[in-house]
PDB file of C-alpha atoms in Angstrom:
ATOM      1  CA  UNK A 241     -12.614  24.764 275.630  1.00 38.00           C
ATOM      2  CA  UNK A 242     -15.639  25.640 273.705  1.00 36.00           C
ATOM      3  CA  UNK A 243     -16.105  24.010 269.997  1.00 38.00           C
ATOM      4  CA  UNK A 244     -16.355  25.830 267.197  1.00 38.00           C
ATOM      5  CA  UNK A 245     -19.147  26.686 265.660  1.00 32.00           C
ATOM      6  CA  UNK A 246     -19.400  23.920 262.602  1.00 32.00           C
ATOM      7  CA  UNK A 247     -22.857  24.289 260.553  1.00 31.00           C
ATOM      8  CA  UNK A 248     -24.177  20.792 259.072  1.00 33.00           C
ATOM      9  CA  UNK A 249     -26.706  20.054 256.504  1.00 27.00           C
ATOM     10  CA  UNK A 250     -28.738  17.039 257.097  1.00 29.00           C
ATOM     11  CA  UNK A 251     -30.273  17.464 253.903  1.00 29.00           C
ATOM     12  CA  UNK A 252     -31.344  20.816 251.877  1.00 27.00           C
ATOM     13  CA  UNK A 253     -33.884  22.089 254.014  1.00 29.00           C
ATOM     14  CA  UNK A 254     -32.214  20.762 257.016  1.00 33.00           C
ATOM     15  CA  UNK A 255     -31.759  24.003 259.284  1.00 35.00           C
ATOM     16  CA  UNK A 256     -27.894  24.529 261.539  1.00 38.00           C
ATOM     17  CA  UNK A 257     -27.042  21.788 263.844  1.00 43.00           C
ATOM     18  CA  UNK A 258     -23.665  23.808 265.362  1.00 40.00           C
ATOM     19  CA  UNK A 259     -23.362  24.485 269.433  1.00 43.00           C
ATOM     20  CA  UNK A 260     -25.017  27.933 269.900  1.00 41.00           C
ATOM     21  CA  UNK A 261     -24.071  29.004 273.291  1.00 39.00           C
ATOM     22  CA  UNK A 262     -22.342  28.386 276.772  1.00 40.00           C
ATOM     23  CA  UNK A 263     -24.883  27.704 279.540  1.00 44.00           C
ATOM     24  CA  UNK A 264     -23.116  27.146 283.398  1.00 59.00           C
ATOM     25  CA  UNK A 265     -20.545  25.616 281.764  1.00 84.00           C
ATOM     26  CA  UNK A 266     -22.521  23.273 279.462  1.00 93.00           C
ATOM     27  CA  UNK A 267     -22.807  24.009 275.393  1.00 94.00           C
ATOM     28  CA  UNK A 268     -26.089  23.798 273.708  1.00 95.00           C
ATOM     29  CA  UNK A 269     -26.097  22.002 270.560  1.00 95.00           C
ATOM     30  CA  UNK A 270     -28.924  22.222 267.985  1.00 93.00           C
ATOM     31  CA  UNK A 271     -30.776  19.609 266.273  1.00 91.00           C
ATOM     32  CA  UNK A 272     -31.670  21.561 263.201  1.00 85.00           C
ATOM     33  CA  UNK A 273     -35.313  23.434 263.880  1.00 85.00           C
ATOM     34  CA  UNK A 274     -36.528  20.696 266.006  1.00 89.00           C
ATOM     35  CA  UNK A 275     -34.803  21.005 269.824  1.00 93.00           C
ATOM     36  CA  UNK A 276     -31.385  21.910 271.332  1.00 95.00           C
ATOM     37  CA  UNK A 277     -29.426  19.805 273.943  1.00 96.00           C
ATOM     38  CA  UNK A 278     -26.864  20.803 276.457  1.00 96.00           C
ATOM     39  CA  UNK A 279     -23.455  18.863 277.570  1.00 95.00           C
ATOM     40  CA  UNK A 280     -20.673  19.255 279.113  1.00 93.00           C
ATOM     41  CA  UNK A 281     -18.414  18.051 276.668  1.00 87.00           C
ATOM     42  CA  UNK A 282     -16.586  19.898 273.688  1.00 90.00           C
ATOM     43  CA  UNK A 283     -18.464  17.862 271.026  1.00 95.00           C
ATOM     44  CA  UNK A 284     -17.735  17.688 266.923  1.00 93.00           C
ATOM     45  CA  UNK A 285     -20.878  16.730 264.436  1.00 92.00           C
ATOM     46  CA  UNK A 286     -20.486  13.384 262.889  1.00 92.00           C
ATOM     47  CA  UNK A 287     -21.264  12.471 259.333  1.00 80.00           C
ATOM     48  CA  UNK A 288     -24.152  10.484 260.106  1.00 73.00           C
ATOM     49  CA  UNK A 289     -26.775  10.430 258.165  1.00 73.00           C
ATOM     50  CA  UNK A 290     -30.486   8.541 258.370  1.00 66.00           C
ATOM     51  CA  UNK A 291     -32.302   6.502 255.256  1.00 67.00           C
ATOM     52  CA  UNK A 292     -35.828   7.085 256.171  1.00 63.00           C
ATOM     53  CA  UNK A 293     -35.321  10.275 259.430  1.00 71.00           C
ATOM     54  CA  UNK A 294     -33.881  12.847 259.731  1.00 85.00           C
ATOM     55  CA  UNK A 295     -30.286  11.715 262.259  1.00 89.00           C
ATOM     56  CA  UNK A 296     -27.526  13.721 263.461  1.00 93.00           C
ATOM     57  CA  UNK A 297     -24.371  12.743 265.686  1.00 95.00           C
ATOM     58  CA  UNK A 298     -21.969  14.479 267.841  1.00 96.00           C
ATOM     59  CA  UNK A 299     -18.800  12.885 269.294  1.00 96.00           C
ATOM     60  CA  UNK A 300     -15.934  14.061 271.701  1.00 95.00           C
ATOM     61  CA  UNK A 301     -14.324  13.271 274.459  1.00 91.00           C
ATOM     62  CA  UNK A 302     -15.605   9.947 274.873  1.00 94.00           C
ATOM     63  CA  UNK A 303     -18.547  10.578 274.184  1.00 96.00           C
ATOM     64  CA  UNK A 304     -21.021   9.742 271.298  1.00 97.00           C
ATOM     65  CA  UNK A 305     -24.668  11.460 270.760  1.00 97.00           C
ATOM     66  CA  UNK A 306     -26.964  10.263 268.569  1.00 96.00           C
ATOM     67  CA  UNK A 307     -30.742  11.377 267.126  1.00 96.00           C
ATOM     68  CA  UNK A 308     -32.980  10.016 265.266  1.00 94.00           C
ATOM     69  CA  UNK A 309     -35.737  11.981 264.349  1.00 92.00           C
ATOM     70  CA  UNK A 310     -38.949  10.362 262.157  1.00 88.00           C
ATOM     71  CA  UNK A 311     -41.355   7.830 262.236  1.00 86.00           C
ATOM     72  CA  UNK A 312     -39.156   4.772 262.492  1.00 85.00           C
ATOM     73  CA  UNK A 313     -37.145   6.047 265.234  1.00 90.00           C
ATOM     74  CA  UNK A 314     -35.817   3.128 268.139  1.00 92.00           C
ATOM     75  CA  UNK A 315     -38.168   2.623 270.773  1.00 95.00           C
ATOM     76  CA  UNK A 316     -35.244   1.721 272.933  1.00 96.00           C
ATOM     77  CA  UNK A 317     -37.219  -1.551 273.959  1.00 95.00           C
ATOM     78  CA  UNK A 318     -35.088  -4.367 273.538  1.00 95.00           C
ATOM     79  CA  UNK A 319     -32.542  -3.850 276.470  1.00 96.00           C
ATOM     80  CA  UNK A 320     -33.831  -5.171 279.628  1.00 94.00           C
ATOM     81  CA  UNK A 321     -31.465  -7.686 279.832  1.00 95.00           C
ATOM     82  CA  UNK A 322     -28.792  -5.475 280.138  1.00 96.00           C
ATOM     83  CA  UNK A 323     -26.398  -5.270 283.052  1.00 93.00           C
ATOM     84  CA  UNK A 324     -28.086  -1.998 285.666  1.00 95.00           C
ATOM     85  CA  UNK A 325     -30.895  -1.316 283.301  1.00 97.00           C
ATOM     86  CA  UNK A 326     -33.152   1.073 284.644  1.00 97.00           C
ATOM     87  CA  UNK A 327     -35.947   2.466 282.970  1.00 97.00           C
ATOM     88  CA  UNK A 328     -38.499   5.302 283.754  1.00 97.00           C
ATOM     89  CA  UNK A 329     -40.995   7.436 282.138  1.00 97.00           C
ATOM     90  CA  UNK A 330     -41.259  11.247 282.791  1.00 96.00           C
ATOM     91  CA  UNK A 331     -41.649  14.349 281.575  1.00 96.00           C
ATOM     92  CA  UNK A 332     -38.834  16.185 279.515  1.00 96.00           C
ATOM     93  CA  UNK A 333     -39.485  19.479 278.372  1.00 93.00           C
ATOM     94  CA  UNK A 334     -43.400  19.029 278.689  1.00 92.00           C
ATOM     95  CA  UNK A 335     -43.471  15.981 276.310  1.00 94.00           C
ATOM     96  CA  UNK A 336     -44.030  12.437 277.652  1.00 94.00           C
ATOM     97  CA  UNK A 337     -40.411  10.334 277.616  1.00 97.00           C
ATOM     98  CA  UNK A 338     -39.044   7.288 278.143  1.00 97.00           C
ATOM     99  CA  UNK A 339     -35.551   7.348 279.941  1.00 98.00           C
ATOM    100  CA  UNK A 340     -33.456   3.883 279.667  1.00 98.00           C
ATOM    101  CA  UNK A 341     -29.797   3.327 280.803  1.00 97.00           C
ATOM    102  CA  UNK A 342     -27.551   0.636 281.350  1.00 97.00           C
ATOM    103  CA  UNK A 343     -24.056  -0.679 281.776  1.00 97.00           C
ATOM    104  CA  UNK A 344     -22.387  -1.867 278.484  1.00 96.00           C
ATOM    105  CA  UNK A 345     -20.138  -4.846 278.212  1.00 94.00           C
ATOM    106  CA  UNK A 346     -16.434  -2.404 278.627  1.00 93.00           C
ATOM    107  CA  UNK A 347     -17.889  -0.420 281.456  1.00 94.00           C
ATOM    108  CA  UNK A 348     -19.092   2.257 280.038  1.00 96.00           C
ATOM    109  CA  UNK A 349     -23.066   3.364 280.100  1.00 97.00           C
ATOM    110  CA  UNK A 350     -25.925   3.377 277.760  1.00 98.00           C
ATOM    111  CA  UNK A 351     -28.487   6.241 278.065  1.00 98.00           C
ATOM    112  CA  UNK A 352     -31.807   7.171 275.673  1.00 98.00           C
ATOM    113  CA  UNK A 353     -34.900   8.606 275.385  1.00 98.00           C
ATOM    114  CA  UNK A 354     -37.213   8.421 273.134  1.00 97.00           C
ATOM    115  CA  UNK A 355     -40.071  10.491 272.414  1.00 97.00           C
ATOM    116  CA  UNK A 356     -42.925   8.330 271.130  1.00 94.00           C
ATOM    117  CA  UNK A 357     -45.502  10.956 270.048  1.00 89.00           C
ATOM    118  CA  UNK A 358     -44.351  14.045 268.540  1.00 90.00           C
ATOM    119  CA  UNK A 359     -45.731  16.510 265.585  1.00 81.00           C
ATOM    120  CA  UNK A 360     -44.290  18.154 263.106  1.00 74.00           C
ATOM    121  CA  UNK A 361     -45.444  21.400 262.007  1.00 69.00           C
ATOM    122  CA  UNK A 362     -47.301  20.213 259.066  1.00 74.00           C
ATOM    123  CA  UNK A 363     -49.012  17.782 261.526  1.00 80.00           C
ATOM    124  CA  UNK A 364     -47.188  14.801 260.871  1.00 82.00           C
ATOM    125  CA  UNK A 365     -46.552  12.300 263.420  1.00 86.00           C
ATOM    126  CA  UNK A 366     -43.182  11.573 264.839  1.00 90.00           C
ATOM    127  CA  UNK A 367     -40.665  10.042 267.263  1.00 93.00           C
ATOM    128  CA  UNK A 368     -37.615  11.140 268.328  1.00 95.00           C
ATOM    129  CA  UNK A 369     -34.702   8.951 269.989  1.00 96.00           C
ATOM    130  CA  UNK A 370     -31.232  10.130 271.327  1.00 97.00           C
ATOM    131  CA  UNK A 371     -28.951   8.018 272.468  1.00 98.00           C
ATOM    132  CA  UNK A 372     -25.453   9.142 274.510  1.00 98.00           C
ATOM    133  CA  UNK A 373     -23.449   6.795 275.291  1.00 97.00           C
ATOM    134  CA  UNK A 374     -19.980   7.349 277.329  1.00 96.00           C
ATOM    135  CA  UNK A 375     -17.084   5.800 279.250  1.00 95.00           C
ATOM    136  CA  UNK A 376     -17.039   4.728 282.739  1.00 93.00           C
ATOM    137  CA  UNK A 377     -15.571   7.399 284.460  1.00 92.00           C
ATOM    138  CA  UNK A 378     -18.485   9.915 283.018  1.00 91.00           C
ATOM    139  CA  UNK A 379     -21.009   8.443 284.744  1.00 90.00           C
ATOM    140  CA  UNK A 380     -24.864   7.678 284.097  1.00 94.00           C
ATOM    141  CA  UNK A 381     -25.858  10.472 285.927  1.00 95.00           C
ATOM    142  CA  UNK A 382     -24.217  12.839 283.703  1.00 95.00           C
ATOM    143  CA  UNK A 383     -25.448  11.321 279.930  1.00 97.00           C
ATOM    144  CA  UNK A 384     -28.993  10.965 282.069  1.00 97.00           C
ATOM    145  CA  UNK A 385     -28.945  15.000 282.775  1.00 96.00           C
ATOM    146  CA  UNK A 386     -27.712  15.365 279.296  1.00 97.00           C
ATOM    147  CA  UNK A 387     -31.118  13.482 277.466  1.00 97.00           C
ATOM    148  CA  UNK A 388     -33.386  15.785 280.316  1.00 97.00           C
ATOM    149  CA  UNK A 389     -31.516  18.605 279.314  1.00 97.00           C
ATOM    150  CA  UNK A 390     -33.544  18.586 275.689  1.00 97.00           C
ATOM    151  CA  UNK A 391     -35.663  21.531 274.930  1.00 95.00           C
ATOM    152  CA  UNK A 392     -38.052  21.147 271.755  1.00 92.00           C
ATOM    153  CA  UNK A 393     -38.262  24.390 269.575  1.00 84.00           C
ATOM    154  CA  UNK A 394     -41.471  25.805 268.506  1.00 63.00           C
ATOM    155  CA  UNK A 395     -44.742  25.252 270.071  1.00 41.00           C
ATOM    156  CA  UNK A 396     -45.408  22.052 269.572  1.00 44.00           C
ATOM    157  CA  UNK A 397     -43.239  18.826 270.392  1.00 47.00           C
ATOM    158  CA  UNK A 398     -41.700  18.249 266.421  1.00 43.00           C
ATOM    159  CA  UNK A 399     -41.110  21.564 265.111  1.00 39.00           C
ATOM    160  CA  UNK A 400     -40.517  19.694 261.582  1.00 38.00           C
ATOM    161  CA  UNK A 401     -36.756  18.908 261.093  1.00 43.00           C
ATOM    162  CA  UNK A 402     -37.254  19.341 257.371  1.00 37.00           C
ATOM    163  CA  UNK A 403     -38.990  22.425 257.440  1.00 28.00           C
TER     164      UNK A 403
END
């Protein structure tokens, strides 16, 4: 079942983040201006909001998404010593990632990227990080083809979220 469509503001200027369209079964959600995401899940926008970034959240079925989008956002560094943590750097969309997963404590997984060197549209730096995290039976494979799945908007990396 497809969600509805559910507009959010982030802040005034902050642009739609409601799922846009079906793709092979998979919804793509929007993160305001700056990229879309797809999943396979019938996800709801959470309340969350950031101090200092621009974050957004989406929940459902099990499943939680988060971004963070700014200058602060979590380098995802300090979880080596988790149980199956793998980490890898790669490509997503054309924009240098890192890729970490790992098993958390009730046996569900951990997956995030994060984006270390982004621009806005004004020529601002940023970072990005999105973190999906989801029960056992989902699988890291799936939340891992969820974070490659981003695609940024605009021409450059950071199409400004506040913009």
């Amino acid at each position: 079942m497809a969600p509805g469509v559910a507009a959010c503001l982030l802040s005034v200027a902050f642009v739609s983040c409601s799922p846009v369209r079906t793709v092979q079964n998979w919804t793509e959600y929007r993160f305001g201006n700056v990229l879309s995401f797809r999943a396979p899940f019938a996800l709801e926008r959470t309340g969350e909001r950031g101090i200092d970034s621009n974050v957004a959240g989406w929940q459902g079925e099990g499943i939680a998404i988060t971004i963070d989008y700014g200058l602060f956002s979590d380098p995802l560094n300090r979880y080596d010593d988790r149980s199956d943590y793998e980490s890898v750097t790669e490509p997503v969309n054309g924009r240098t990632a890192r890729i970490i997963s790992f098993a958390e404590s009730d046996g569900g997984w951990f997956v995030g990227v994060h984006f270390p060197e982004l621009t806005t549209q004004d020529g601002r730096a940023a970072r990005l990080t999105m973190v999906v995290r989801g029960p056992p039976d989902t699988g890291r494979d799936t939340l891992v083809r969820i974070v490659r799945s981003i695609t940024f908007s605009g021409s450059d990396a950071g199409s400004s979220a506040d913009t």
